[in-house]
Amino acid sequence: MATFSLCMIVKNEEKVLGRCLDSICGLMDEIIIVDTGSDDRTKEIAGRYTDKVYDFKWTGSFSDARNFSFSMAGCDYIYCADADEVLDAENARKLHILKETILPEVEIVQMYYGNQLCHGTVYNFDKELRPKLFKRLRTFQWIEPVHETVRLFPVVFDSDIEITHLPQESHSARDLQIFEKIVERGETLSKRLANMYAKELLISGDREALGKAEAYFTGVADHGETEEEQMKEAICVVVSAARIRGDYLKMYRYAMKDIAGDGVSEVCFELGQYYFERKEYEEAAIWFYNAAYETQSVLNARRGGDMAMLCLADCYEALGIREEAEGYRSQARQWRLPE
């Protein structure tokens, strides 16, 4: 049977840490908890489950803390958990079976991360596969019978284990502050992080957060070598930020850069908002319709779904066409986020 190290990083998690550890501790051969600066009872609670509780000075990077926690592990595999996760009895049983049967060549096990839309910040779906279990020591192997080479990509197993995410509150403000500090230092975000930042802004960002991000994403949109997908994401942020602060010339200039191509739901939605605020309801309805039915979303699926439909309903209500308005409200009620 394989052995598992549980590695966690925590800060001020006294309300949820015990719940998480109760659900998982029986399956772990060692528990490593790294505290990044708690001023509540987190470390005291952690000490009830393990004597391997370490302090780590926060550097502003979750990766630094994760890497430190992994460096303390000594078992075959490392299970990475957050304090606001819970493994129910059925999924604990599945994890126990996995522990007994996992093949040694498997290097990463993915598990479903569920309940994502509870206090969601960057999600357009309720569950997704995430890497959760990692082989601690990787063995490189030669492959291919001729022109042999070393296998560089990990062997990944997608399990049917589902972890329930039960956050107490949204992490949006914390995450946005980290992004803002990275940008303030003049660092360039990776393609993945830029996508996460843009999603967080379009799903849960407020006027202030959009304002702080506008210059960065304007630079991305203006860069001659930006890939098309990143360009669309950057334009979504710029158009939203410019509209909110009333710079309609900039809003239009960047919106037209998108509309000249395929167009995306988020930009159409912003144009609809602009015309709706000016009480030009027929024009607003055209753009909300385009958001809902003629384009695809890239950051916030709801702006191409129920939000656009409800705005369409508001337009027709304002125009006195109530039957049409109710039709769009009905469609909005039936709309669901894509699986």
Rosetta silent file (secondary structure, phi, psi, omega in degrees, C-alpha in Angstrom):
SEQUENCE: MATFSLCMIVKNEEKVLGRCLDSICGLMDEIIIVDTGSDDRTKEIAGRYTDKVYDFKWTGSFSDARNFSFSMAGCDYIYCADADEVLDAENARKLHILKETILPEVEIVQMYYGNQLCHGTVYNFDKELRPKLFKRLRTFQWIEPVHETVRLFPVVFDSDIEITHLPQESHSARDLQIFEKIVERGETLSKRLANMYAKELLISGDREALGKAEAYFTGVADHGETEEEQMKEAICVVVSAARIRGDYLKMYRYAMKDIAGDGVSEVCFELGQYYFERKEYEEAAIWFYNAAYETQSVLNARRGGDMAMLCLADCYEALGIREEAEGYRSQARQWRLPE
SCORE:     score description
SCORE:     0.000 S_00000001
   1 L     0.000  137.375  177.859    0.000    0.000    0.000 S_00000001
   2 L   -70.084  155.763  175.487    1.259    3.473   -0.851 S_00000001
   3 L  -107.629  145.546 -175.471    1.893    5.989    1.915 S_00000001
   4 E  -119.832  132.959  167.956    0.411    9.498    1.862 S_00000001
   5 E  -102.542  127.688  172.687    1.719   12.778    3.271 S_00000001
   6 E   -90.636  122.410  178.673   -0.913   15.460    3.790 S_00000001
   7 E  -119.065  124.524 -179.357    0.584   18.897    3.104 S_00000001
   8 E  -132.720  146.824  167.033   -1.380   22.045    3.910 S_00000001
   9 E  -114.358  137.324 -172.709   -0.681   25.757    4.109 S_00000001
  10 E  -140.164  156.940  169.952   -2.969   27.687    6.459 S_00000001
  11 L  -158.980  120.479  177.297   -3.633   31.094    7.947 S_00000001
  12 L    51.362   57.230 -177.408   -6.442   31.929   10.373 S_00000001
  13 L  -115.299   28.624 -175.126   -8.441   28.785    9.615 S_00000001
  14 L   -60.660  -26.664 -177.325   -9.711   27.974   13.120 S_00000001
  15 L   -76.254  -24.279 -172.403  -13.327   27.758   11.909 S_00000001
  16 L  -125.436  -15.135 -173.012  -12.732   25.087    9.270 S_00000001
  17 H   -61.049  -45.111 -179.705   -9.387   23.343    9.868 S_00000001
  18 H   -61.928  -39.934  178.158  -10.748   20.712   12.272 S_00000001
  19 H   -60.042  -44.416  179.375  -13.591   19.882    9.897 S_00000001
  20 H   -64.087  -49.817 -175.995  -11.127   19.318    7.059 S_00000001
  21 H   -66.832  -36.570  176.675   -8.690   17.227    9.103 S_00000001
  22 H   -58.712  -34.860 -175.373  -11.440   15.088   10.631 S_00000001
  23 H   -80.308  -15.021 -170.924  -12.531   14.113    7.117 S_00000001
  24 H  -129.012  -19.566 -168.757   -9.068   13.144    5.855 S_00000001
  25 H   -61.527  -32.257 -177.800   -6.656   12.408    8.697 S_00000001
  26 H   -66.296  -16.390 -179.073   -7.438    8.674    8.900 S_00000001
  27 H   -97.616   -4.059 -174.417   -6.127    8.176    5.368 S_00000001
  28 L  -103.600  142.638  178.106   -2.850    9.990    5.904 S_00000001
  29 L   -90.744  -22.889  170.652    0.440    8.523    7.131 S_00000001
  30 E  -151.697  150.962 -179.165    1.809   11.919    8.095 S_00000001
  31 E  -124.260  124.637 -179.397    0.316   15.388    8.353 S_00000001
  32 E  -120.601  120.599 -178.697    2.354   18.507    7.629 S_00000001
  33 E  -122.146  123.131 -178.668    0.796   21.891    8.305 S_00000001
  34 E  -109.099  118.902 -177.736    2.584   25.100    7.367 S_00000001
  35 E   -98.902  129.670 -175.810    1.261   28.265    9.006 S_00000001
  36 L  -103.575   20.072  174.386    1.874   31.563    7.215 S_00000001
  37 L   128.001   37.683 -179.493    1.032   33.915   10.064 S_00000001
  38 L   -67.107  145.396  172.274   -2.133   32.977   11.941 S_00000001
  39 L  -123.544   22.049  174.422   -3.217   35.094   14.897 S_00000001
  40 L  -119.287 -151.644 -174.989   -6.112   32.841   15.916 S_00000001
  41 L   -93.267   17.461 -176.377   -6.243   29.232   17.204 S_00000001
  42 H   -55.933  -49.975 -176.247   -5.220   27.616   13.911 S_00000001
  43 H   -66.911  -35.059  177.616   -1.865   26.279   15.148 S_00000001
  44 H   -62.817  -44.338  179.227   -3.418   24.999   18.363 S_00000001
  45 H   -65.609  -43.761  178.922   -6.002   23.030   16.373 S_00000001
  46 H   -58.015  -37.745 -178.440   -3.358   21.731   13.971 S_00000001
  47 L   -64.746  -17.122  176.834   -1.338   20.484   16.936 S_00000001
  48 L   -74.202  -19.210 -175.370   -4.157   18.115   17.888 S_00000001
  49 L  -108.712  -21.751 -175.205   -3.582   16.176   14.678 S_00000001
  50 L  -159.555  153.991  172.405    0.186   16.361   14.146 S_00000001
  51 L   -97.518    4.705 -179.567    3.450   17.477   15.684 S_00000001
  52 L  -101.638   70.646  177.645    4.662   18.623   12.262 S_00000001
  53 E  -113.040  121.587 -174.247    3.424   22.197   12.383 S_00000001
  54 E  -120.268  147.626  172.965    5.807   24.704   10.828 S_00000001
  55 E   -93.648  140.769  177.627    5.947   28.486   10.607 S_00000001
  56 L  -138.530  121.602 -179.595    6.649   30.047    7.217 S_00000001
  57 L   -69.581  123.689 -176.608    7.089   33.776    6.721 S_00000001
  58 L   -62.122  129.001 -178.677    4.657   34.904    4.047 S_00000001
  59 L  -105.535   -3.822 -173.616    6.448   36.032    0.872 S_00000001
  60 L    92.867    0.902 -178.157    3.382   37.025   -1.121 S_00000001
  61 L  -127.203  120.574  174.932    3.527   33.771   -3.082 S_00000001
  62 H   -64.704  -31.237 -179.938    1.379   30.726   -2.402 S_00000001
  63 H   -63.243  -39.611  178.069    3.831   28.691   -4.478 S_00000001
  64 H   -59.036  -45.406 -179.177    6.676   29.461   -2.058 S_00000001
  65 H   -67.598  -41.380  177.404    4.597   28.200    0.852 S_00000001
  66 H   -61.194  -45.070 -179.102    3.417   25.109   -1.061 S_00000001
  67 H   -61.527  -39.191  177.993    6.980   24.254   -2.050 S_00000001
  68 H   -64.003  -43.538 -179.657    8.119   24.516    1.564 S_00000001
  69 H   -62.838  -41.352  178.389    5.305   22.221    2.719 S_00000001
  70 H   -64.215  -34.266 -178.359    6.178   19.653    0.044 S_00000001
  71 H   -66.627  -18.835 -179.767    9.837   19.757    1.067 S_00000001
  72 L   -86.824  -10.940 -173.629    8.859   18.507    4.533 S_00000001
  73 L   -77.864  150.410 -179.634    7.059   15.401    3.184 S_00000001
  74 L  -132.425    2.003 -176.970    8.512   11.910    3.411 S_00000001
  75 L   -91.864 -179.153 -178.258    5.860    9.509    2.080 S_00000001
  76 L   -65.467  -43.201 -177.549    5.329    8.014   -1.364 S_00000001
  77 E  -127.292  153.028  177.821    2.664   10.519   -2.363 S_00000001
  78 E  -113.248  123.153  175.816    1.743   14.030   -1.267 S_00000001
  79 E   -99.923  122.863 -176.430   -1.914   14.942   -0.860 S_00000001
  80 E  -102.914  121.399 -177.824   -2.449   18.704   -1.111 S_00000001
  81 L  -131.682  153.006  170.693   -5.504   20.088    0.698 S_00000001
  82 L  -104.149  155.951 -173.356   -6.926   23.469    1.666 S_00000001
  83 L   -66.477  -23.299 -177.924   -8.534   24.020    5.049 S_00000001
  84 L   -95.043   21.783  174.973  -11.976   24.734    3.576 S_00000001
  85 E   -99.354  154.226  174.586  -12.198   21.334    1.869 S_00000001
  86 E  -138.882  137.020  173.978  -14.164   18.318    3.073 S_00000001
  87 L  -108.940  113.780 -177.644  -13.979   14.694    1.912 S_00000001
  88 L   -75.451  175.359 -172.009  -17.277   12.941    2.580 S_00000001
  89 H   -61.112  -42.410 -178.259  -17.548    9.261    3.564 S_00000001
  90 H   -64.585  -42.109 -179.041  -18.124    7.926    0.045 S_00000001
  91 H   -77.102  -26.878  171.951  -15.171    9.804   -1.413 S_00000001
  92 H   -64.807  -39.031  176.775  -12.985    8.891    1.555 S_00000001
  93 H   -62.107  -42.272  178.747  -13.764    5.255    0.736 S_00000001
  94 H   -64.103  -39.002  179.091  -12.710    5.844   -2.878 S_00000001
  95 H   -67.109  -36.441  177.244   -9.469    7.463   -1.738 S_00000001
  96 H   -63.194  -42.384  177.533   -8.760    4.472    0.524 S_00000001
  97 H   -63.151  -42.875  177.730   -9.220    2.133   -2.458 S_00000001
  98 H   -59.234  -42.588 -179.505   -6.924    4.340   -4.531 S_00000001
  99 H   -60.480  -36.699 -179.057   -4.297    4.186   -1.790 S_00000001
 100 H   -78.039  -23.946 -169.503   -4.393    0.384   -1.874 S_00000001
 101 H  -119.683   -4.513 -174.661   -4.344    0.043   -5.669 S_00000001
 102 L   -58.660  133.583  179.295   -2.447    2.997   -7.147 S_00000001
 103 L   -79.498  141.845 -174.375    0.111    1.900   -9.716 S_00000001
 104 L   -62.514  -22.454 -179.652    3.675    3.086   -9.061 S_00000001
 105 L   -77.810  -13.967  178.057    3.949    4.707  -12.509 S_00000001
 106 L   -72.500  125.986 -176.261    1.120    7.142  -11.688 S_00000001
 107 L  -108.740  -24.960  177.352    2.701   10.468  -10.776 S_00000001
 108 E  -138.530  133.511  173.040   -0.319   12.778  -10.475 S_00000001
 109 E  -113.843  126.895  175.782   -3.907   11.950   -9.508 S_00000001
 110 E   -96.248  144.783  178.278   -6.615   14.428  -10.393 S_00000001
 111 E  -132.305  155.589  178.499   -9.802   14.675   -8.356 S_00000001
 112 E   -75.247  132.582  177.036  -12.998   16.630   -8.841 S_00000001
 113 E  -106.088  108.825 -171.019  -13.115   19.895   -6.915 S_00000001
 114 E  -105.335  169.029 -179.965  -16.792   20.583   -6.279 S_00000001
 115 L    65.889   36.977 -176.158  -19.034   23.401   -5.060 S_00000001
 116 L   -67.656  -25.804 -174.760  -16.931   25.949   -6.930 S_00000001
 117 L   -83.883   -2.161  174.057  -19.724   28.469   -7.308 S_00000001
 118 L   -77.244  112.439 -173.727  -20.062   28.942   -3.548 S_00000001
 119 L    56.626   31.774 -176.197  -18.365   32.327   -3.082 S_00000001
 120 L   -62.248  149.820  178.867  -16.847   31.702   -6.538 S_00000001
 121 L  -124.738  -33.620 -176.491  -14.378   34.214   -7.913 S_00000001
 122 L  -132.145   22.277 -170.468  -12.988   32.831  -11.155 S_00000001
 123 L  -114.638  139.549  173.250  -15.337   29.980  -11.980 S_00000001
 124 L  -113.528   16.018 -178.020  -17.923   29.414  -14.698 S_00000001
 125 L  -152.793  160.660 -173.213  -18.652   25.844  -13.563 S_00000001
 126 L   -91.058  -20.087  174.890  -19.392   24.074  -10.304 S_00000001
 127 L  -149.920  153.966 -179.776  -16.705   21.394  -10.420 S_00000001
 128 E  -150.960  155.613  173.646  -13.472   20.682  -12.239 S_00000001
 129 E   -75.881  133.345  177.371  -10.664   18.143  -12.207 S_00000001
 130 E  -133.439  144.915  172.647   -7.646   19.343  -10.257 S_00000001
 131 E   -67.792  124.135 -176.399   -4.293   17.705   -9.490 S_00000001
 132 E  -125.507  -24.985 -176.831   -4.495   16.734   -5.807 S_00000001
 133 E  -124.769  128.786 -171.686   -2.121   13.800   -5.239 S_00000001
 134 E  -127.873  132.782  173.486    1.526   13.946   -6.315 S_00000001
 135 E   -67.398  130.393 -172.745    4.254   11.317   -6.353 S_00000001
 136 L   -70.528  -45.625  179.681    6.989   12.673   -4.109 S_00000001
 137 L  -114.328  124.889 -177.543    9.987   11.287   -5.979 S_00000001
 138 L   -97.891  134.023  177.276    9.813   11.003   -9.737 S_00000001
 139 L  -103.622  121.732  178.581   11.725    8.299  -11.606 S_00000001
 140 L   -80.054  139.084 -178.308   12.765    9.185  -15.127 S_00000001
 141 L  -129.831  143.907  172.904   12.348    6.415  -17.684 S_00000001
 142 E   -80.669  140.597  178.773   13.519    5.911  -21.238 S_00000001
 143 E  -132.222  166.987 -179.749   10.721    5.241  -23.733 S_00000001
 144 L    78.811  134.432 -177.791   10.353    4.285  -27.426 S_00000001
 145 L   -72.557  -22.163  178.273   12.052    1.247  -29.019 S_00000001
 146 L  -144.904  154.297 -171.432   14.098    3.425  -31.383 S_00000001
 147 L    52.522   45.048 -173.244   15.118    7.084  -31.250 S_00000001
 148 L   -58.807  151.359  179.072   14.605    6.588  -27.539 S_00000001
 149 E  -148.349  164.126  177.800   13.951    9.561  -25.291 S_00000001
 150 E   -84.662  131.675  176.544   13.218   10.275  -21.659 S_00000001
 151 L   -69.039  117.742 -175.751    9.536   10.600  -20.806 S_00000001
 152 L   -97.610  -29.275 -176.834    9.159   14.179  -19.628 S_00000001
 153 L   -84.798  139.827 -178.611    5.417   14.440  -19.142 S_00000001
 154 L   -69.803  155.577  172.887    3.934   13.001  -15.939 S_00000001
 155 L   -86.263  115.621 -174.142    1.579   10.048  -15.899 S_00000001
 156 E  -110.475  132.685  176.449   -1.746   11.545  -14.798 S_00000001
 157 E  -113.832  123.916  177.091   -4.739    9.540  -13.538 S_00000001
 158 E   -91.489  107.566 -179.100   -8.178   11.181  -13.519 S_00000001
 159 E   -87.960  173.299  175.197  -10.051    9.684  -10.575 S_00000001
 160 E  -103.281   14.788  178.007  -13.770    9.985   -9.764 S_00000001
 161 E   -72.076  134.735  179.994  -13.049   11.223   -6.232 S_00000001
 162 E  -121.781  125.714  177.423  -14.836   14.483   -5.461 S_00000001
 163 E   -98.637  135.635  179.398  -13.742   16.951   -2.806 S_00000001
 164 E   -94.983  124.211  178.509  -16.323   19.416   -1.533 S_00000001
 165 E   -91.802  118.632 -177.556  -15.162   23.021   -1.316 S_00000001
 166 L  -125.605   70.829 -179.152  -16.899   24.802    1.574 S_00000001
 167 L   -70.076  148.962  176.593  -15.418   28.308    1.861 S_00000001
 168 L   -80.510  -25.913 -176.711  -16.616   30.608    4.618 S_00000001
 169 L  -159.022  170.164  177.726  -16.274   33.689    2.399 S_00000001
 170 L   -72.675  141.753  176.240  -15.048   34.847   -0.991 S_00000001
 171 L   -96.856   10.930 -173.231  -11.281   34.973   -1.522 S_00000001
 172 H   -58.586  -49.490 -176.983  -11.687   37.513   -4.294 S_00000001
 173 H   -60.424  -42.611  178.595  -10.325   40.554   -2.440 S_00000001
 174 H   -61.250  -47.599 -177.254   -7.256   38.613   -1.281 S_00000001
 175 H   -64.655  -42.961 -178.981   -6.528   37.258   -4.759 S_00000001
 176 H   -64.090  -35.636  177.219   -7.012   40.609   -6.473 S_00000001
 177 H   -63.760  -38.773  177.903   -4.596   42.263   -4.042 S_00000001
 178 H   -64.771  -44.863  177.142   -1.943   39.695   -4.925 S_00000001
 179 H   -59.366  -44.048 -177.775   -2.464   40.336   -8.639 S_00000001
 180 H   -62.091  -38.750  178.957   -2.290   44.085   -8.082 S_00000001
 181 H   -67.342  -38.420  177.495    1.034   43.805   -6.248 S_00000001
 182 H   -61.349  -45.496 -179.076    2.517   41.683   -9.037 S_00000001
 183 H   -66.459  -40.404  179.468    1.465   44.278  -11.606 S_00000001
 184 H   -61.175  -31.094  178.871    2.724   47.158   -9.440 S_00000001
 185 L   -77.924   -2.397  178.985    6.165   45.524   -9.389 S_00000001
 186 L    80.183   16.040 -179.496    6.198   45.658  -13.165 S_00000001
 187 L   -83.497  151.436  177.530    6.126   41.882  -13.564 S_00000001
 188 L   -94.577  128.557  178.692    4.470   40.199  -16.538 S_00000001
 189 L   -75.316  143.292  172.640    1.766   37.690  -15.728 S_00000001
 190 L   -63.466  164.405  178.842    1.919   34.271  -17.343 S_00000001
 191 H   -56.961  -42.168 -179.070   -0.828   33.476  -19.837 S_00000001
 192 H   -64.762  -46.458 -178.230   -2.552   31.329  -17.190 S_00000001
 193 H   -68.966  -36.411  177.038   -2.376   33.984  -14.458 S_00000001
 194 H   -61.630  -39.115  176.972   -3.510   36.756  -16.802 S_00000001
 195 H   -63.338  -44.103 -179.923   -6.546   34.608  -17.619 S_00000001
 196 H   -65.309  -40.277  179.291   -7.283   34.046  -13.916 S_00000001
 197 H   -62.870  -47.770 -179.167   -6.881   37.769  -13.148 S_00000001
 198 H   -63.022  -41.376  177.960   -9.200   38.761  -15.999 S_00000001
 199 H   -61.682  -45.035 -178.086  -11.804   36.175  -14.948 S_00000001
 200 H   -61.957  -39.544  179.229  -11.713   37.350  -11.359 S_00000001
 201 H   -64.760  -43.988 -175.500  -12.181   40.951  -12.482 S_00000001
 202 H   -78.656  -20.008  179.866  -15.117   40.176  -14.779 S_00000001
 203 H   -95.060  -41.676 -174.260  -16.843   37.846  -12.305 S_00000001
 204 H  -136.498    3.711 -178.967  -16.318   39.559   -8.960 S_00000001
 205 L   -74.563  145.304  177.682  -14.169   42.648   -9.441 S_00000001
 206 L  -100.497 -176.462 -178.543  -15.516   46.054   -8.425 S_00000001
 207 H   -54.450  -44.406 -177.098  -14.903   49.528   -9.876 S_00000001
 208 H   -65.426  -44.400 -178.825  -11.682   49.972   -7.884 S_00000001
 209 H   -64.288  -42.043  178.124  -10.215   46.622   -8.881 S_00000001
 210 H   -63.685  -39.438  179.042  -11.004   47.203  -12.561 S_00000001
 211 H   -61.853  -40.529 -179.966   -9.450   50.644  -12.369 S_00000001
 212 H   -70.226  -26.121 -177.204   -6.204   49.248  -10.965 S_00000001
 213 H   -91.399  -15.698 -170.419   -6.056   46.585  -13.664 S_00000001
 214 H   -58.083  -46.681 -176.457   -6.947   48.765  -16.651 S_00000001
 215 H   -62.529  -40.838 -179.107   -3.448   50.004  -17.492 S_00000001
 216 H   -62.537  -48.763 -176.340   -1.965   46.505  -17.379 S_00000001
 217 H   -73.918  -24.818  171.817   -4.576   44.985  -19.680 S_00000001
 218 H   -63.336  -41.517  177.272   -4.433   48.008  -21.999 S_00000001
 219 H   -61.783  -40.297  177.802   -0.745   47.215  -22.422 S_00000001
 220 H   -63.904  -44.860 -178.373   -1.575   43.595  -23.210 S_00000001
 221 H   -65.887  -29.948 -177.284   -4.203   44.640  -25.755 S_00000001
 222 H   -87.812  -12.631 -175.908   -1.815   47.094  -27.421 S_00000001
 223 L   -72.109  130.912 -174.724    1.136   44.690  -27.593 S_00000001
 224 L   -66.426  -18.862 -176.192    1.801   43.611  -31.150 S_00000001
 225 L  -108.897   12.086  178.230    2.622   40.000  -30.236 S_00000001
 226 L   -68.039  132.486  178.595   -0.339   39.243  -27.958 S_00000001
 227 L   -67.943  156.907 -173.874   -2.104   36.023  -28.960 S_00000001
 228 H   -58.069  -44.896 -178.572   -5.722   36.272  -30.083 S_00000001
 229 H   -61.789  -45.448  177.999   -7.191   34.579  -27.002 S_00000001
 230 H   -64.969  -36.394  178.648   -5.260   36.828  -24.617 S_00000001
 231 H   -59.624  -46.140 -179.474   -6.184   39.840  -26.735 S_00000001
 232 H   -61.874  -43.277  179.558   -9.885   39.097  -26.335 S_00000001
 233 H   -62.855  -43.378 -179.598   -9.533   38.664  -22.565 S_00000001
 234 H   -64.124  -42.505 -179.644   -7.583   41.923  -22.221 S_00000001
 235 H   -62.465  -38.655  177.723  -10.119   43.848  -24.311 S_00000001
 236 H   -56.155  -45.206 -178.955  -12.950   42.584  -22.101 S_00000001
 237 H   -67.301  -45.656 -177.072  -11.252   44.094  -19.042 S_00000001
 238 H   -62.911  -45.569 -178.947  -10.351   47.362  -20.779 S_00000001
 239 H   -62.690  -42.519  179.679  -13.849   47.896  -22.205 S_00000001
 240 H   -65.526  -46.152 -178.973  -15.479   47.204  -18.831 S_00000001
 241 H   -63.907  -43.136 -178.524  -13.087   49.459  -16.915 S_00000001
 242 H   -65.458  -40.880  178.957  -13.375   52.289  -19.455 S_00000001
 243 H   -63.830  -43.988 -176.285  -17.183   52.166  -19.456 S_00000001
 244 H   -63.343  -35.808  179.903  -17.427   52.195  -15.679 S_00000001
 245 L   -93.914    6.593  171.583  -15.245   55.292  -15.354 S_00000001
 246 L    84.159   14.214  176.912  -16.988   57.046  -18.247 S_00000001
 247 L   -91.103   79.810 -172.187  -14.225   57.019  -20.864 S_00000001
 248 H   -72.912  -27.068  176.565  -16.577   56.086  -23.696 S_00000001
 249 H   -63.939  -45.714  178.384  -14.108   56.944  -26.466 S_00000001
 250 H   -66.908  -40.527  178.457  -11.671   54.362  -25.120 S_00000001
 251 H   -55.346  -48.613 -178.272  -14.504   51.910  -24.504 S_00000001
 252 H   -66.364  -40.917 -176.354  -15.587   52.182  -28.148 S_00000001
 253 H   -60.207  -44.986 -178.276  -12.067   52.058  -29.550 S_00000001
 254 H   -79.924  -30.871  176.235  -11.253   48.758  -27.843 S_00000001
 255 H   -62.592  -40.354 -178.872  -14.744   47.311  -28.306 S_00000001
 256 H   -69.019  -27.088  174.940  -14.424   47.812  -32.055 S_00000001
 257 H   -63.651  -31.966  178.505  -11.087   45.953  -32.044 S_00000001
 258 H   -83.591  -47.270 -176.488  -13.050   42.960  -30.797 S_00000001
 259 H   -62.125  -29.575  178.481  -16.256   43.408  -32.794 S_00000001
 260 L   -62.777  -22.670  175.202  -14.210   43.657  -36.015 S_00000001
 261 L   -97.898 -134.213 -179.690  -13.344   39.996  -35.443 S_00000001
 262 L   -75.268  -30.223 -175.938  -15.607   37.312  -34.046 S_00000001
 263 L    78.779  147.612  178.836  -16.685   39.367  -31.049 S_00000001
 264 E  -126.790  157.558 -175.286  -17.216   38.046  -27.529 S_00000001
 265 H   -59.365  -41.255 -174.780  -20.202   38.132  -25.209 S_00000001
 266 H   -62.066  -39.086  179.037  -18.532   40.278  -22.551 S_00000001
 267 H   -69.946  -43.220  176.545  -17.833   43.154  -24.960 S_00000001
 268 H   -59.489  -40.130  179.702  -21.366   43.004  -26.407 S_00000001
 269 H   -62.270  -42.124  179.465  -22.722   43.009  -22.856 S_00000001
 270 H   -64.609  -39.870  176.779  -20.739   46.156  -21.996 S_00000001
 271 H   -64.430  -38.262  174.722  -22.060   47.936  -25.089 S_00000001
 272 H   -60.844  -42.533  178.493  -25.560   46.919  -24.053 S_00000001
 273 H   -62.156  -41.985  179.837  -24.955   48.394  -20.604 S_00000001
 274 H   -58.749  -49.541 -177.779  -23.702   51.627  -22.141 S_00000001
 275 H   -70.707  -33.992  178.700  -26.833   52.108  -24.268 S_00000001
 276 H   -63.763  -42.318  179.088  -29.156   50.998  -21.493 S_00000001
 277 H   -63.520  -27.574  177.657  -27.728   53.639  -19.164 S_00000001
 278 L   -88.163    5.137  179.537  -28.395   56.221  -21.901 S_00000001
 279 L    63.215   24.659  173.528  -32.001   54.938  -22.125 S_00000001
 280 L   -95.483   76.785 -166.369  -31.460   53.884  -25.746 S_00000001
 281 H   -70.079  -33.921  178.852  -33.269   50.624  -25.137 S_00000001
 282 H   -65.787  -43.021  178.363  -33.617   49.399  -28.720 S_00000001
 283 H   -67.629  -40.080  178.270  -29.878   49.735  -29.308 S_00000001
 284 H   -60.297  -41.765 -178.558  -29.139   48.170  -25.925 S_00000001
 285 H   -61.806  -36.234  178.686  -31.364   45.198  -26.804 S_00000001
 286 H   -60.882  -43.769 -176.823  -29.359   44.567  -29.989 S_00000001
 287 H   -75.163  -36.788  175.618  -26.124   44.267  -28.032 S_00000001
 288 H   -65.657  -36.839  176.995  -27.609   42.177  -25.226 S_00000001
 289 H   -63.363  -43.873  177.123  -29.070   39.847  -27.871 S_00000001
 290 H   -60.727  -38.286  178.469  -25.632   39.553  -29.470 S_00000001
 291 H   -63.034  -42.493 -173.454  -24.147   38.780  -26.058 S_00000001
 292 H   -81.746  -34.466 -166.365  -26.678   36.025  -25.371 S_00000001
 293 H  -125.574  -14.667 -173.323  -27.171   34.420  -28.765 S_00000001
 294 H  -115.156   -9.777 -176.435  -24.573   35.467  -31.332 S_00000001
 295 L  -134.798  170.442  178.328  -21.248   35.348  -29.501 S_00000001
 296 E  -112.869  147.139  177.007  -19.334   33.212  -27.010 S_00000001
 297 L   -84.194  152.940  177.409  -18.038   34.261  -23.594 S_00000001
 298 L  -120.285  -17.620 -176.919  -14.350   34.025  -22.724 S_00000001
 299 L  -127.327  -53.119 -177.886  -14.299   35.090  -19.067 S_00000001
 300 L  -119.967  101.163 -174.975  -17.744   35.292  -17.465 S_00000001
 301 H   -58.498  -29.147 -176.831  -20.192   32.787  -18.957 S_00000001
 302 H   -68.609  -25.305  177.800  -23.168   34.515  -17.334 S_00000001
 303 H   -72.651  -13.603  171.167  -22.622   37.656  -19.429 S_00000001
 304 H  -108.353   11.592 -176.793  -23.407   35.487  -22.413 S_00000001
 305 L  -130.723 -120.136 -170.887  -26.179   33.705  -20.541 S_00000001
 306 H   -65.054  -32.042  179.348  -28.735   34.628  -17.894 S_00000001
 307 H   -64.204  -43.710  179.205  -27.331   38.107  -17.193 S_00000001
 308 H   -65.975  -38.971  179.628  -27.669   39.111  -20.856 S_00000001
 309 H   -65.187  -40.943  178.546  -31.163   37.582  -21.045 S_00000001
 310 H   -66.461  -36.812  177.038  -32.323   39.467  -17.967 S_00000001
 311 H   -67.354  -37.068  173.784  -30.941   42.697  -19.402 S_00000001
 312 H   -59.542  -43.756  178.230  -32.816   41.975  -22.629 S_00000001
 313 H   -59.741  -41.844  179.096  -35.957   41.573  -20.542 S_00000001
 314 H   -63.153  -37.881  178.250  -35.312   44.939  -18.893 S_00000001
 315 H   -62.318  -47.882 -177.845  -34.950   46.559  -22.318 S_00000001
 316 H   -70.104  -30.901  174.691  -38.276   45.207  -23.558 S_00000001
 317 H   -63.639  -44.324  179.392  -39.940   46.097  -20.267 S_00000001
 318 H   -65.188  -28.670  178.606  -38.724   49.672  -20.695 S_00000001
 319 L   -84.827   -2.546  178.977  -40.080   49.627  -24.278 S_00000001
 320 L    80.869   14.091 -179.586  -43.450   48.451  -22.994 S_00000001
 321 L  -102.280   79.972 -168.819  -43.237   45.039  -24.720 S_00000001
 322 H   -73.053  -32.565  179.246  -43.976   42.953  -21.655 S_00000001
 323 H   -63.341  -41.980  177.037  -44.676   39.621  -23.357 S_00000001
 324 H   -64.715  -40.932  179.995  -41.202   39.708  -24.928 S_00000001
 325 H   -60.758  -44.908 -179.173  -39.709   40.716  -21.606 S_00000001
 326 H   -66.446  -33.009  177.551  -41.284   37.770  -19.805 S_00000001
 327 H   -61.558  -42.915  178.862  -40.042   35.417  -22.519 S_00000001
 328 H   -71.948  -33.343  176.301  -36.435   36.414  -21.893 S_00000001
 329 H   -65.059  -39.322  177.974  -36.902   36.216  -18.135 S_00000001
 330 H   -62.648  -42.587  177.956  -38.191   32.671  -18.576 S_00000001
 331 H   -64.235  -37.173  179.079  -35.134   31.772  -20.662 S_00000001
 332 H   -64.709  -39.128  179.264  -32.871   33.273  -18.010 S_00000001
 333 H   -65.912  -31.869 -178.519  -34.482   31.119  -15.312 S_00000001
 334 H   -85.205  -15.843 -176.052  -33.902   28.001  -17.394 S_00000001
 335 L   -69.332  140.968  177.428  -30.314   28.853  -18.316 S_00000001
 336 L  -130.909  148.502  174.931  -27.564   26.874  -16.608 S_00000001
 337 L   -60.438  144.668  179.855  -23.816   27.262  -16.538 S_00000001
 338 L   -63.822  146.404  179.176  -22.092   24.868  -18.944 S_00000001
 339 L   -69.953    0.000    0.000  -20.875   21.587  -17.458 S_00000001
